[in-house]
Amino acid sequence: LGGDNLSRAYASLHAQSDQPIINLEFDSLGTRLFGEKTTEIAGSLTDSIAIFLDDQELIAPVVRTPITTGTAIIEGGFTLERAQDISLLLEGGRLPFPITLIQERSVDAILGSDSLAKSVLAGIVGFALVFLFMTLYYRVPGLVASIALLIYTAFVLAIFKLLPVTLTLSGVAATILSVGMAVDANVLIFERMKDELRNGRTLIGAINIGFNRAWPAIRDSNVSTLITCAILYYFSNQLGTTIVQGFAATLAIGVMISMFSAIMVSRTILRVNRFDWARKTAGRVCADRSI
């Protein structure tokens, strides 16, 4: 009786005893063969139905009564998780396709550590270039954005440590990409602030309105990225592609933290700087008036 005669195998709980069972369903030929064999050994204490996959015995249940209906259950001596595992093996074993090796790769420890070191170096260089550009182009707001990115990096590494997250090369790439998205959010905010200052707004007004007007674009772009990450994670989980799965998970974590750092951290630092600037200006005005 071969696996191609098995129509379906699935795990469930027995309706009366509530114990884990494995349900088997056979096609017409399998029903006849299974019925003949179970009738032959029913009630025997020495004979059993042995099920093999790739020459390895999965399970060998005894037969209590003849089974001629084409459906059978296997019960006793295993957990629900074990029943599910055996059912999956039976389902996979009934497919008439051989396993063919398509690709094989090996990465030794030296190559792996070298790639990781280069990825970390690339991340440091990328951070430095971003800090330099933001500071030179946006001056004080750019410096604020750079500080916010440092805080963002600390948050990300802390989350990775707490979960914990194993950083692969794809995870490092996703982390660097999320940094770029955090910078993009700050660029949107600062450009809005510059527009408001050109229109004659005060500094605090430009900060508040700039953040409020940039938020919809930041929200929509990041939500779109999170949806893409969810799709990548789901399908990579279904297909067993762990590299893509790690990329999607790491990018999703980075995007969520980047939204927090861009909106909360940058705004807080700018407001603190604004109060310091206002206090110093008021002090100079009072000194001028006293003179």
XYZ file of C-alpha atoms in Angstrom:
291
model
C 0.000 0.000 0.000
C 1.828 3.115 -1.243
C 1.598 6.745 -0.363
C -0.118 7.535 -3.657
C -3.172 5.630 -2.341
C -3.461 8.058 0.585
C -5.882 10.876 -0.233
C -5.498 12.899 2.941
C -3.874 12.886 6.378
C -4.584 15.393 9.132
C -4.460 15.713 12.909
C -7.428 16.386 15.195
C -8.875 15.563 18.615
C -11.049 12.518 19.265
C -14.689 13.495 19.669
C -15.159 11.386 22.817
C -11.791 11.081 24.550
C -10.461 14.480 23.394
C -7.093 12.813 22.727
C -4.896 13.656 19.697
C -5.524 11.421 16.677
C -4.273 11.124 13.094
C -6.988 10.828 10.448
C -6.306 8.852 7.252
C -8.380 8.846 4.092
C -7.672 6.510 1.135
C -8.697 6.413 -2.510
C -10.697 3.500 -3.925
C -7.664 1.245 -4.470
C -6.212 2.179 -1.103
C -9.558 1.488 0.562
C -9.617 -2.045 -0.841
C -5.953 -2.806 -0.014
C -6.175 -1.291 3.460
C -9.375 -3.208 4.120
C -7.751 -6.509 3.105
C -4.682 -5.998 5.278
C -6.567 -4.774 8.354
C -8.992 -7.688 8.064
C -6.036 -10.041 7.897
C -4.288 -8.794 11.068
C -7.206 -7.370 13.102
C -6.908 -8.228 16.775
C -3.337 -9.503 16.480
C -0.931 -8.539 19.253
C 2.186 -9.161 17.151
C 1.235 -7.700 13.768
C 0.802 -3.994 13.015
C 0.501 -1.534 10.133
C 3.972 -0.007 9.707
C 4.214 3.350 7.909
C 7.579 4.264 6.386
C 8.903 7.446 4.814
C 12.282 7.280 3.049
C 12.950 3.907 4.689
C 12.364 5.407 8.151
C 9.490 4.095 10.257
C 7.121 6.893 11.257
C 4.603 4.918 13.273
C 3.379 1.307 13.549
C -0.134 1.116 15.026
C -1.948 -2.128 15.769
C -5.326 -2.924 14.191
C -8.246 -3.501 16.547
C -10.975 -4.157 13.977
C -11.110 -4.492 10.171
C -11.265 -1.085 8.445
C -13.048 -1.260 5.096
C -14.596 2.231 4.827
C -11.497 3.983 3.482
C -11.068 6.141 6.583
C -9.054 5.319 9.686
C -7.697 6.958 12.817
C -4.449 6.406 14.692
C -4.582 7.181 18.404
C -2.676 6.768 21.623
C 0.804 7.596 22.853
C 1.504 10.967 21.199
C 0.807 14.665 21.641
C -1.171 16.890 19.286
C 2.068 18.422 18.014
C 3.454 14.961 17.239
C 0.192 14.059 15.482
C 0.473 17.198 13.354
C 4.095 16.409 12.482
C 3.263 12.845 11.411
C 0.296 14.095 9.388
C 2.512 16.576 7.545
C 5.046 13.834 6.823
C 2.296 11.574 5.513
C 0.948 14.403 3.359
C 4.408 15.144 1.995
C 5.238 11.478 1.525
C 2.214 10.830 -0.648
C 3.401 13.309 -3.297
C 4.915 11.369 -6.226
C 7.848 13.761 -6.682
C 11.463 13.009 -5.817
C 13.618 15.480 -3.916
C 16.223 16.982 -6.243
C 19.176 19.059 -5.080
C 19.045 22.360 -6.976
C 21.684 24.461 -5.232
C 24.222 23.982 -2.480
C 26.381 26.660 -0.855
C 28.824 26.714 2.011
C 30.125 29.834 3.747
C 33.065 29.334 6.079
C 33.608 31.341 9.239
C 36.303 33.586 7.723
C 34.145 34.660 4.782
C 31.129 35.201 7.038
C 33.005 37.390 9.517
C 34.621 39.348 6.677
C 31.221 40.073 5.101
C 29.792 41.131 8.452
C 32.757 43.429 9.161
C 32.403 45.076 5.747
C 28.656 45.540 6.304
C 29.267 47.227 9.657
C 31.924 49.466 8.062
C 29.487 50.371 5.276
C 26.893 51.281 7.903
C 29.338 53.544 9.788
C 30.416 55.288 6.586
C 26.773 55.727 5.591
C 25.921 57.267 8.965
C 28.881 59.649 8.733
C 27.927 60.820 5.229
C 24.315 61.345 6.267
C 25.382 63.367 9.325
C 27.724 65.493 7.213
C 25.135 66.206 4.529
C 22.317 67.024 6.973
C 24.500 69.337 9.047
C 25.954 71.221 6.060
C 22.638 71.610 4.234
C 20.188 72.264 7.084
C 22.614 73.707 9.673
C 21.075 73.497 13.173
C 18.015 71.417 12.139
C 20.378 69.068 10.337
C 22.431 68.680 13.499
C 19.197 67.971 15.379
C 18.314 65.305 12.808
C 21.761 63.745 13.243
C 21.280 63.565 17.008
C 17.828 62.047 16.447
C 19.405 59.424 14.203
C 21.913 58.540 16.915
C 19.034 58.087 19.365
C 17.168 56.081 16.728
C 20.186 53.792 16.297
C 20.398 53.261 20.060
C 16.665 52.391 20.168
C 16.990 49.934 17.290
C 19.974 48.148 18.814
C 18.188 47.997 22.181
C 15.087 46.437 20.566
C 17.275 43.957 18.686
C 18.906 42.988 21.985
C 15.626 42.657 23.904
C 13.666 40.567 21.373
C 16.378 39.206 20.548
C 17.081 39.636 16.815
C 19.904 37.762 15.072
C 21.456 40.205 12.605
C 22.300 38.566 9.301
C 23.606 40.386 6.239
C 20.024 40.957 5.075
C 19.170 42.338 8.533
C 22.087 44.778 8.396
C 20.920 45.927 4.945
C 17.382 46.449 6.267
C 18.707 48.449 9.222
C 20.716 50.763 6.954
C 17.672 51.172 4.692
C 15.491 52.149 7.665
C 18.073 54.828 8.565
C 17.622 56.297 5.099
C 13.864 56.356 5.627
C 14.336 58.126 8.960
C 16.452 60.769 7.191
C 13.753 61.114 4.530
C 11.195 61.911 7.230
C 13.435 64.641 8.659
C 13.981 66.123 5.203
C 10.220 66.396 4.686
C 9.805 68.098 8.069
C 12.633 70.595 7.561
C 11.504 71.534 4.054
C 8.032 72.263 5.425
C 9.593 74.350 8.191
C 11.622 76.349 5.650
C 8.464 77.060 3.639
C 6.680 78.317 6.742
C 9.613 80.541 7.737
C 9.639 82.044 4.221
C 5.946 82.826 4.642
C 6.707 84.886 7.742
C 5.845 82.404 10.472
C 7.569 82.538 13.816
C 10.070 79.821 14.686
C 7.727 77.945 17.010
C 4.899 78.291 14.508
C 7.106 76.988 11.705
C 8.135 74.004 13.865
C 4.566 73.044 14.757
C 3.052 73.581 11.316
C 6.018 71.957 9.578
C 5.651 68.810 11.641
C 1.861 68.736 11.242
C 1.979 69.143 7.458
C 4.792 66.641 6.974
C 3.136 63.967 9.132
C 0.567 62.706 6.539
C 3.292 62.068 3.937
C 5.553 60.394 6.522
C 2.680 58.269 7.823
C 1.538 57.111 4.383
C 5.016 56.225 3.153
C 5.889 54.279 6.293
C 2.549 52.446 6.398
C 3.092 51.426 2.769
C 6.522 50.090 3.713
C 5.057 48.182 6.682
C 2.432 46.592 4.412
C 5.197 45.527 2.025
C 7.163 44.090 4.953
C 4.105 42.113 6.078
C 3.649 40.670 2.574
C 7.338 39.759 2.318
C 7.307 38.164 5.769
C 4.170 36.120 5.056
C 5.270 34.718 1.720
C 8.858 34.130 2.829
C 7.487 32.231 5.828
C 5.340 30.110 3.521
C 8.242 29.429 1.148
C 10.874 28.980 3.857
C 13.032 31.876 2.632
C 14.611 32.950 5.907
C 16.825 35.627 4.327
C 13.821 37.581 3.023
C 11.946 36.931 6.267
C 14.768 38.436 8.336
C 14.993 41.433 5.998
C 11.246 42.108 6.298
C 11.152 41.765 10.088
C 14.204 43.970 10.648
C 12.976 46.637 8.228
C 9.537 46.723 9.909
C 11.120 47.266 13.340
C 13.370 50.003 11.954
C 10.518 51.796 10.181
C 8.322 51.879 13.289
C 11.138 53.266 15.422
C 12.103 55.775 12.704
C 8.583 57.232 12.768
C 8.881 57.700 16.521
C 12.338 59.285 16.341
C 11.452 61.618 13.449
C 8.262 62.936 15.028
C 8.987 62.840 18.763
C 12.748 63.133 19.169
C 13.431 65.747 16.487
C 10.470 67.893 17.535
C 11.464 67.769 21.213
C 15.066 68.777 20.515
C 13.979 71.635 18.223
C 11.550 72.945 20.823
C 14.230 72.834 23.533
C 16.606 74.764 21.247
C 13.826 77.227 20.476
C 13.252 77.951 24.186
C 16.998 78.461 24.733
C 17.121 80.812 21.761
C 14.103 82.759 23.015
C 15.578 83.050 26.549
C 18.909 84.326 25.246
C 17.164 86.803 22.934
C 15.007 88.104 25.783
C 18.101 88.484 27.951
C 19.848 90.561 25.262
C 16.758 92.763 24.825
C 16.533 93.425 28.566
C 20.217 94.274 28.692
C 19.843 96.720 25.782
C 16.894 98.401 27.443
C 18.732 98.781 30.763
C 21.668 100.380 28.975
